[in-house]
mmCIF file of N, CA and C in Angstrom:
data_model
loop_
_atom_site.group_PDB
_atom_site.id
_atom_site.type_symbol
_atom_site.label_atom_id
_atom_site.label_comp_id
_atom_site.label_asym_id
_atom_site.label_seq_id
_atom_site.Cartn_x
_atom_site.Cartn_y
_atom_site.Cartn_z
ATOM 1 N N MET A 296 103.341 94.493 105.732
ATOM 2 C CA MET A 296 104.258 95.520 106.204
ATOM 3 C C MET A 296 104.990 96.084 104.994
ATOM 4 N N GLY A 297 104.954 97.384 104.825
ATOM 5 C CA GLY A 297 105.593 98.025 103.689
ATOM 6 C C GLY A 297 107.006 98.478 104.004
ATOM 7 N N LEU A 298 107.626 98.978 102.985
ATOM 8 C CA LEU A 298 108.978 99.507 103.097
ATOM 9 C C LEU A 298 108.920 100.833 103.832
ATOM 10 N N ARG A 299 109.596 100.925 104.946
ATOM 11 C CA ARG A 299 109.585 102.151 105.751
ATOM 12 C C ARG A 299 110.909 102.873 105.754
ATOM 13 N N SER A 300 111.999 102.130 105.556
ATOM 14 C CA SER A 300 113.319 102.764 105.558
ATOM 15 C C SER A 300 114.263 101.986 104.652
ATOM 16 N N ALA A 301 115.270 102.682 104.161
ATOM 17 C CA ALA A 301 116.276 102.054 103.301
ATOM 18 C C ALA A 301 117.582 102.821 103.419
ATOM 19 N N THR A 302 118.665 102.103 103.219
ATOM 20 C CA THR A 302 119.997 102.706 103.196
ATOM 21 C C THR A 302 120.528 102.613 101.778
ATOM 22 N N ILE A 303 121.008 103.728 101.262
ATOM 23 C CA ILE A 303 121.573 103.768 99.918
ATOM 24 C C ILE A 303 123.090 103.735 100.022
ATOM 25 N N VAL A 304 123.703 102.863 99.239
ATOM 26 C CA VAL A 304 125.158 102.847 99.106
ATOM 27 C C VAL A 304 125.482 103.679 97.873
ATOM 28 N N TYR A 305 125.990 104.869 98.071
ATOM 29 C CA TYR A 305 126.306 105.699 96.907
ATOM 30 C C TYR A 305 127.496 105.092 96.179
ATOM 31 N N THR A 306 127.363 104.969 94.867
ATOM 32 C CA THR A 306 128.368 104.292 94.053
ATOM 33 C C THR A 306 129.183 105.246 93.192
ATOM 34 N N GLY A 307 128.929 106.543 93.340
ATOM 35 C CA GLY A 307 129.604 107.511 92.487
ATOM 36 C C GLY A 307 128.930 107.634 91.132
ATOM 37 N N GLN A 308 127.876 106.869 90.931
ATOM 38 C CA GLN A 308 127.129 106.832 89.667
ATOM 39 C C GLN A 308 125.667 107.104 89.962
ATOM 40 N N GLY A 309 124.971 107.638 89.001
ATOM 41 C CA GLY A 309 123.528 107.802 89.127
ATOM 42 C C GLY A 309 123.152 109.110 89.790
ATOM 43 N N ASN A 310 121.875 109.373 89.791
ATOM 44 C CA ASN A 310 121.341 110.598 90.333
ATOM 45 C C ASN A 310 120.820 110.339 91.741
ATOM 46 N N LEU A 311 121.682 110.499 92.704
ATOM 47 C CA LEU A 311 121.350 110.220 94.097
ATOM 48 C C LEU A 311 120.195 111.102 94.569
ATOM 49 N N ARG A 312 120.209 112.362 94.197
ATOM 50 C CA ARG A 312 119.169 113.295 94.640
ATOM 51 C C ARG A 312 117.782 112.833 94.177
ATOM 52 N N SER A 313 117.665 112.398 92.935
ATOM 53 C CA SER A 313 116.378 111.929 92.419
ATOM 54 C C SER A 313 115.911 110.665 93.133
ATOM 55 N N LEU A 314 116.827 109.753 93.395
ATOM 56 C CA LEU A 314 116.483 108.515 94.085
ATOM 57 C C LEU A 314 115.995 108.810 95.503
ATOM 58 N N VAL A 315 116.723 109.645 96.215
ATOM 59 C CA VAL A 315 116.323 110.010 97.576
ATOM 60 C C VAL A 315 114.959 110.697 97.550
ATOM 61 N N GLY A 316 114.769 111.619 96.614
ATOM 62 C CA GLY A 316 113.492 112.315 96.509
ATOM 63 C C GLY A 316 112.332 111.380 96.229
ATOM 64 N N ALA A 317 112.532 110.429 95.337
ATOM 65 C CA ALA A 317 111.470 109.476 95.002
ATOM 66 C C ALA A 317 111.115 108.608 96.206
ATOM 67 N N LEU A 318 112.115 108.138 96.918
ATOM 68 C CA LEU A 318 111.851 107.302 98.091
ATOM 69 C C LEU A 318 111.133 108.092 99.181
ATOM 70 N N ARG A 319 111.594 109.298 99.434
ATOM 71 C CA ARG A 319 110.944 110.130 100.456
ATOM 72 C C ARG A 319 109.508 110.473 100.051
ATOM 73 N N HIS A 320 109.288 110.688 98.773
ATOM 74 C CA HIS A 320 107.934 110.959 98.279
ATOM 75 C C HIS A 320 106.995 109.787 98.593
ATOM 76 N N CYS A 321 107.541 108.589 98.619
ATOM 77 C CA CYS A 321 106.766 107.382 98.936
ATOM 78 C C CYS A 321 106.693 107.120 100.441
ATOM 79 N N GLY A 322 107.214 108.042 101.246
ATOM 80 C CA GLY A 322 107.154 107.894 102.697
ATOM 81 C C GLY A 322 108.233 107.017 103.285
ATOM 82 N N ILE A 323 109.297 106.812 102.548
ATOM 83 C CA ILE A 323 110.392 105.952 103.004
ATOM 84 C C ILE A 323 111.512 106.812 103.584
ATOM 85 N N ALA A 324 111.925 106.510 104.799
ATOM 86 C CA ALA A 324 113.061 107.192 105.416
ATOM 87 C C ALA A 324 114.338 106.695 104.746
ATOM 88 N N VAL A 325 115.219 107.612 104.374
ATOM 89 C CA VAL A 325 116.414 107.266 103.612
ATOM 90 C C VAL A 325 117.675 107.668 104.371
ATOM 91 N N ASP A 326 118.626 106.745 104.419
ATOM 92 C CA ASP A 326 119.966 107.021 104.928
ATOM 93 C C ASP A 326 120.950 106.764 103.804
ATOM 94 N N ILE A 327 122.019 107.529 103.775
ATOM 95 C CA ILE A 327 123.117 107.295 102.839
ATOM 96 C C ILE A 327 124.253 106.692 103.659
ATOM 97 N N ALA A 328 124.734 105.525 103.244
ATOM 98 C CA ALA A 328 125.808 104.850 103.987
ATOM 99 C C ALA A 328 127.073 105.698 103.958
ATOM 100 N N ALA A 329 127.540 106.071 105.134
ATOM 101 C CA ALA A 329 128.772 106.844 105.249
ATOM 102 C C ALA A 329 129.990 105.936 105.394
ATOM 103 N N ASP A 330 129.766 104.752 105.958
ATOM 104 C CA ASP A 330 130.875 103.814 106.130
ATOM 105 C C ASP A 330 130.340 102.383 106.144
ATOM 106 N N ALA A 331 131.252 101.437 106.256
ATOM 107 C CA ALA A 331 130.890 100.022 106.186
ATOM 108 C C ALA A 331 129.928 99.613 107.296
ATOM 109 N N SER A 332 130.023 100.235 108.456
ATOM 110 C CA SER A 332 129.118 99.870 109.553
ATOM 111 C C SER A 332 127.674 100.264 109.238
ATOM 112 N N ASP A 333 127.474 101.344 108.476
ATOM 113 C CA ASP A 333 126.118 101.719 108.057
ATOM 114 C C ASP A 333 125.523 100.653 107.136
ATOM 115 N N ILE A 334 126.364 100.084 106.289
ATOM 116 C CA ILE A 334 125.907 99.031 105.378
ATOM 117 C C ILE A 334 125.542 97.781 106.180
ATOM 118 N N ALA A 335 126.393 97.408 107.102
ATOM 119 C CA ALA A 335 126.150 96.212 107.913
ATOM 120 C C ALA A 335 124.878 96.351 108.751
ATOM 121 N N ALA A 336 124.560 97.562 109.194
ATOM 122 C CA ALA A 336 123.411 97.789 110.060
ATOM 123 C C ALA A 336 122.109 98.015 109.293
ATOM 124 N N ALA A 337 122.180 98.127 107.989
ATOM 125 C CA ALA A 337 120.993 98.451 107.189
ATOM 126 C C ALA A 337 119.950 97.341 107.256
ATOM 127 N N GLU A 338 118.687 97.751 107.316
ATOM 128 C CA GLU A 338 117.596 96.782 107.233
ATOM 129 C C GLU A 338 117.335 96.424 105.785
ATOM 130 N N ARG A 339 117.452 97.421 104.896
ATOM 131 C CA ARG A 339 117.273 97.248 103.456
ATOM 132 C C ARG A 339 118.314 98.098 102.767
ATOM 133 N N LEU A 340 118.912 97.573 101.719
ATOM 134 C CA LEU A 340 120.010 98.251 101.045
ATOM 135 C C LEU A 340 119.648 98.501 99.590
ATOM 136 N N ILE A 341 119.990 99.694 99.098
ATOM 137 C CA ILE A 341 119.798 100.037 97.694
ATOM 138 C C ILE A 341 121.159 100.398 97.114
ATOM 139 N N ILE A 342 121.485 99.780 95.965
ATOM 140 C CA ILE A 342 122.757 100.033 95.295
ATOM 141 C C ILE A 342 122.457 100.571 93.901
ATOM 142 N N PRO A 343 122.553 101.897 93.717
ATOM 143 C CA PRO A 343 122.287 102.475 92.393
ATOM 144 C C PRO A 343 123.528 102.465 91.519
ATOM 145 N N GLY A 344 123.331 102.715 90.251
ATOM 146 C CA GLY A 344 124.456 102.830 89.329
ATOM 147 C C GLY A 344 123.979 102.878 87.898
ATOM 148 N N VAL A 345 124.676 103.624 87.058
ATOM 149 C CA VAL A 345 124.267 103.741 85.662
ATOM 150 C C VAL A 345 125.418 103.549 84.681
ATOM 151 N N ALA A 346 126.598 103.332 85.151
ATOM 152 C CA ALA A 346 127.755 103.267 84.251
ATOM 153 C C ALA A 346 128.403 101.885 84.302
ATOM 154 N N ALA A 347 129.641 101.849 83.939
ATOM 155 C CA ALA A 347 130.395 100.591 83.918
ATOM 156 C C ALA A 347 130.511 100.007 85.322
ATOM 157 N N THR A 348 130.291 98.706 85.419
ATOM 158 C CA THR A 348 130.349 98.068 86.727
ATOM 159 C C THR A 348 131.739 98.151 87.350
ATOM 160 N N SER A 349 132.777 98.140 86.548
ATOM 161 C CA SER A 349 134.133 98.231 87.110
ATOM 162 C C SER A 349 134.342 99.568 87.815
ATOM 163 N N ALA A 350 133.743 100.634 87.312
ATOM 164 C CA ALA A 350 133.857 101.939 87.958
ATOM 165 C C ALA A 350 133.180 101.929 89.319
ATOM 166 N N ILE A 351 132.046 101.231 89.407
ATOM 167 C CA ILE A 351 131.332 101.136 90.681
ATOM 168 C C ILE A 351 132.145 100.338 91.691
ATOM 169 N N VAL A 352 132.667 99.203 91.276
ATOM 170 C CA VAL A 352 133.472 98.381 92.186
ATOM 171 C C VAL A 352 134.682 99.167 92.667
ATOM 172 N N ASN A 353 135.369 99.829 91.769
ATOM 173 C CA ASN A 353 136.537 100.624 92.160
ATOM 174 C C ASN A 353 136.160 101.702 93.166
ATOM 175 N N TYR A 354 135.050 102.396 92.918
ATOM 176 C CA TYR A 354 134.583 103.453 93.814
ATOM 177 C C TYR A 354 134.299 102.887 95.204
ATOM 178 N N LEU A 355 133.598 101.751 95.249
ATOM 179 C CA LEU A 355 133.262 101.142 96.538
ATOM 180 C C LEU A 355 134.502 100.593 97.241
ATOM 181 N N GLN A 356 135.435 100.036 96.490
ATOM 182 C CA GLN A 356 136.674 99.537 97.096
ATOM 183 C C GLN A 356 137.502 100.673 97.684
ATOM 184 N N GLU A 357 137.581 101.790 96.977
ATOM 185 C CA GLU A 357 138.336 102.946 97.471
ATOM 186 C C GLU A 357 137.774 103.456 98.797
ATOM 187 N N ARG A 358 136.489 103.342 98.982
ATOM 188 C CA ARG A 358 135.832 103.820 100.198
ATOM 189 C C ARG A 358 135.650 102.719 101.245
ATOM 190 N N ARG A 359 136.176 101.552 100.959
ATOM 191 C CA ARG A 359 136.091 100.390 101.848
ATOM 192 C C ARG A 359 134.658 99.955 102.120
ATOM 193 N N HIS A 360 133.811 100.091 101.104
ATOM 194 C CA HIS A 360 132.422 99.650 101.195
ATOM 195 C C HIS A 360 132.187 98.325 100.500
ATOM 196 N N TRP A 361 133.066 97.932 99.595
ATOM 197 C CA TRP A 361 132.836 96.748 98.765
ATOM 198 C C TRP A 361 132.647 95.482 99.595
ATOM 199 N N ASP A 362 133.531 95.222 100.538
ATOM 200 C CA ASP A 362 133.423 94.008 101.355
ATOM 201 C C ASP A 362 132.140 93.999 102.175
ATOM 202 N N ALA A 363 131.745 95.175 102.671
ATOM 203 C CA ALA A 363 130.512 95.268 103.453
ATOM 204 C C ALA A 363 129.291 94.972 102.584
ATOM 205 N N VAL A 364 129.295 95.462 101.356
ATOM 206 C CA VAL A 364 128.195 95.187 100.437
ATOM 207 C C VAL A 364 128.128 93.687 100.149
ATOM 208 N N GLN A 365 129.264 93.071 99.868
ATOM 209 C CA GLN A 365 129.287 91.640 99.583
ATOM 210 C C GLN A 365 128.794 90.822 100.775
ATOM 211 N N ALA A 366 129.204 91.194 101.989
ATOM 212 C CA ALA A 366 128.765 90.481 103.186
ATOM 213 C C ALA A 366 127.256 90.641 103.377
ATOM 214 N N TYR A 367 126.745 91.833 103.109
ATOM 215 C CA TYR A 367 125.308 92.087 103.227
ATOM 216 C C TYR A 367 124.534 91.188 102.271
ATOM 217 N N VAL A 368 124.961 91.161 101.024
ATOM 218 C CA VAL A 368 124.279 90.363 100.005
ATOM 219 C C VAL A 368 124.344 88.875 100.344
ATOM 220 N N GLN A 369 125.492 88.408 100.780
ATOM 221 C CA GLN A 369 125.649 86.995 101.122
ATOM 222 C C GLN A 369 124.808 86.603 102.331
ATOM 223 N N GLY A 370 124.450 87.585 103.149
ATOM 224 C CA GLY A 370 123.595 87.328 104.307
ATOM 225 C C GLY A 370 122.129 87.217 103.941
ATOM 226 N N GLU A 371 121.835 87.268 102.637
ATOM 227 C CA GLU A 371 120.484 87.109 102.114
ATOM 228 C C GLU A 371 119.500 88.087 102.741
ATOM 229 N N ARG A 372 119.953 89.331 102.876
ATOM 230 C CA ARG A 372 119.090 90.394 103.390
ATOM 231 C C ARG A 372 118.523 91.180 102.209
ATOM 232 N N PRO A 373 117.445 91.951 102.418
ATOM 233 C CA PRO A 373 116.797 92.669 101.312
ATOM 234 C C PRO A 373 117.718 93.695 100.660
ATOM 235 N N VAL A 374 117.887 93.557 99.353
ATOM 236 C CA VAL A 374 118.751 94.483 98.613
ATOM 237 C C VAL A 374 118.129 94.738 97.242
ATOM 238 N N LEU A 375 118.204 95.989 96.813
ATOM 239 C CA LEU A 375 117.741 96.382 95.495
ATOM 240 C C LEU A 375 118.912 96.997 94.754
ATOM 241 N N GLY A 376 119.254 96.418 93.624
ATOM 242 C CA GLY A 376 120.279 96.992 92.760
ATOM 243 C C GLY A 376 119.598 97.661 91.582
ATOM 244 N N ILE A 377 119.995 98.879 91.278
ATOM 245 C CA ILE A 377 119.411 99.617 90.169
ATOM 246 C C ILE A 377 120.443 99.703 89.062
ATOM 247 N N CYS A 378 120.087 99.253 87.870
ATOM 248 C CA CYS A 378 120.937 99.284 86.678
ATOM 249 C C CYS A 378 122.248 98.545 86.969
ATOM 250 N N ALA A 379 123.378 99.221 86.849
ATOM 251 C CA ALA A 379 124.665 98.551 87.091
ATOM 252 C C ALA A 379 124.803 98.089 88.527
ATOM 253 N N GLY A 380 124.079 98.719 89.452
ATOM 254 C CA GLY A 380 124.085 98.275 90.840
ATOM 255 C C GLY A 380 123.557 96.850 90.973
ATOM 256 N N MET A 381 122.594 96.475 90.151
ATOM 257 C CA MET A 381 122.064 95.115 90.168
ATOM 258 C C MET A 381 123.111 94.126 89.674
ATOM 259 N N GLN A 382 123.887 94.508 88.704
ATOM 260 C CA GLN A 382 124.935 93.638 88.176
ATOM 261 C C GLN A 382 126.002 93.382 89.244
ATOM 262 N N GLU A 383 126.223 94.347 90.106
ATOM 263 C CA GLU A 383 127.248 94.203 91.145
ATOM 264 C C GLU A 383 126.823 93.239 92.235
ATOM 265 N N ILE A 384 125.535 93.103 92.463
ATOM 266 C CA ILE A 384 125.056 92.225 93.526
ATOM 267 C C ILE A 384 125.521 90.793 93.304
ATOM 268 N N GLY A 385 125.536 90.339 92.067
ATOM 269 C CA GLY A 385 125.916 88.969 91.768
ATOM 270 C C GLY A 385 127.396 88.740 91.592
ATOM 271 N N ARG A 386 128.171 89.764 91.695
ATOM 272 C CA ARG A 386 129.603 89.643 91.472
ATOM 273 C C ARG A 386 130.306 88.883 92.545
#
């Protein structure tokens, strides 16, 4: 069974448009998490980022997504962190 859908947690970093385009090109349905409930309901989560990890954490905390991301990761569900997004998964 291949990857059919994924939810992206926008971190304020990275090129969201390129990531969405690449996933859709591969036939993957993409959702952008609008709130913490979208993160909790995700089957697969992608956390992009290209800058300082503290900037990503601050961005997610301001939007009340940080706790949801941490709960998702601790639930041992499928998650892909890209660049600084990967560093945040282990935080």
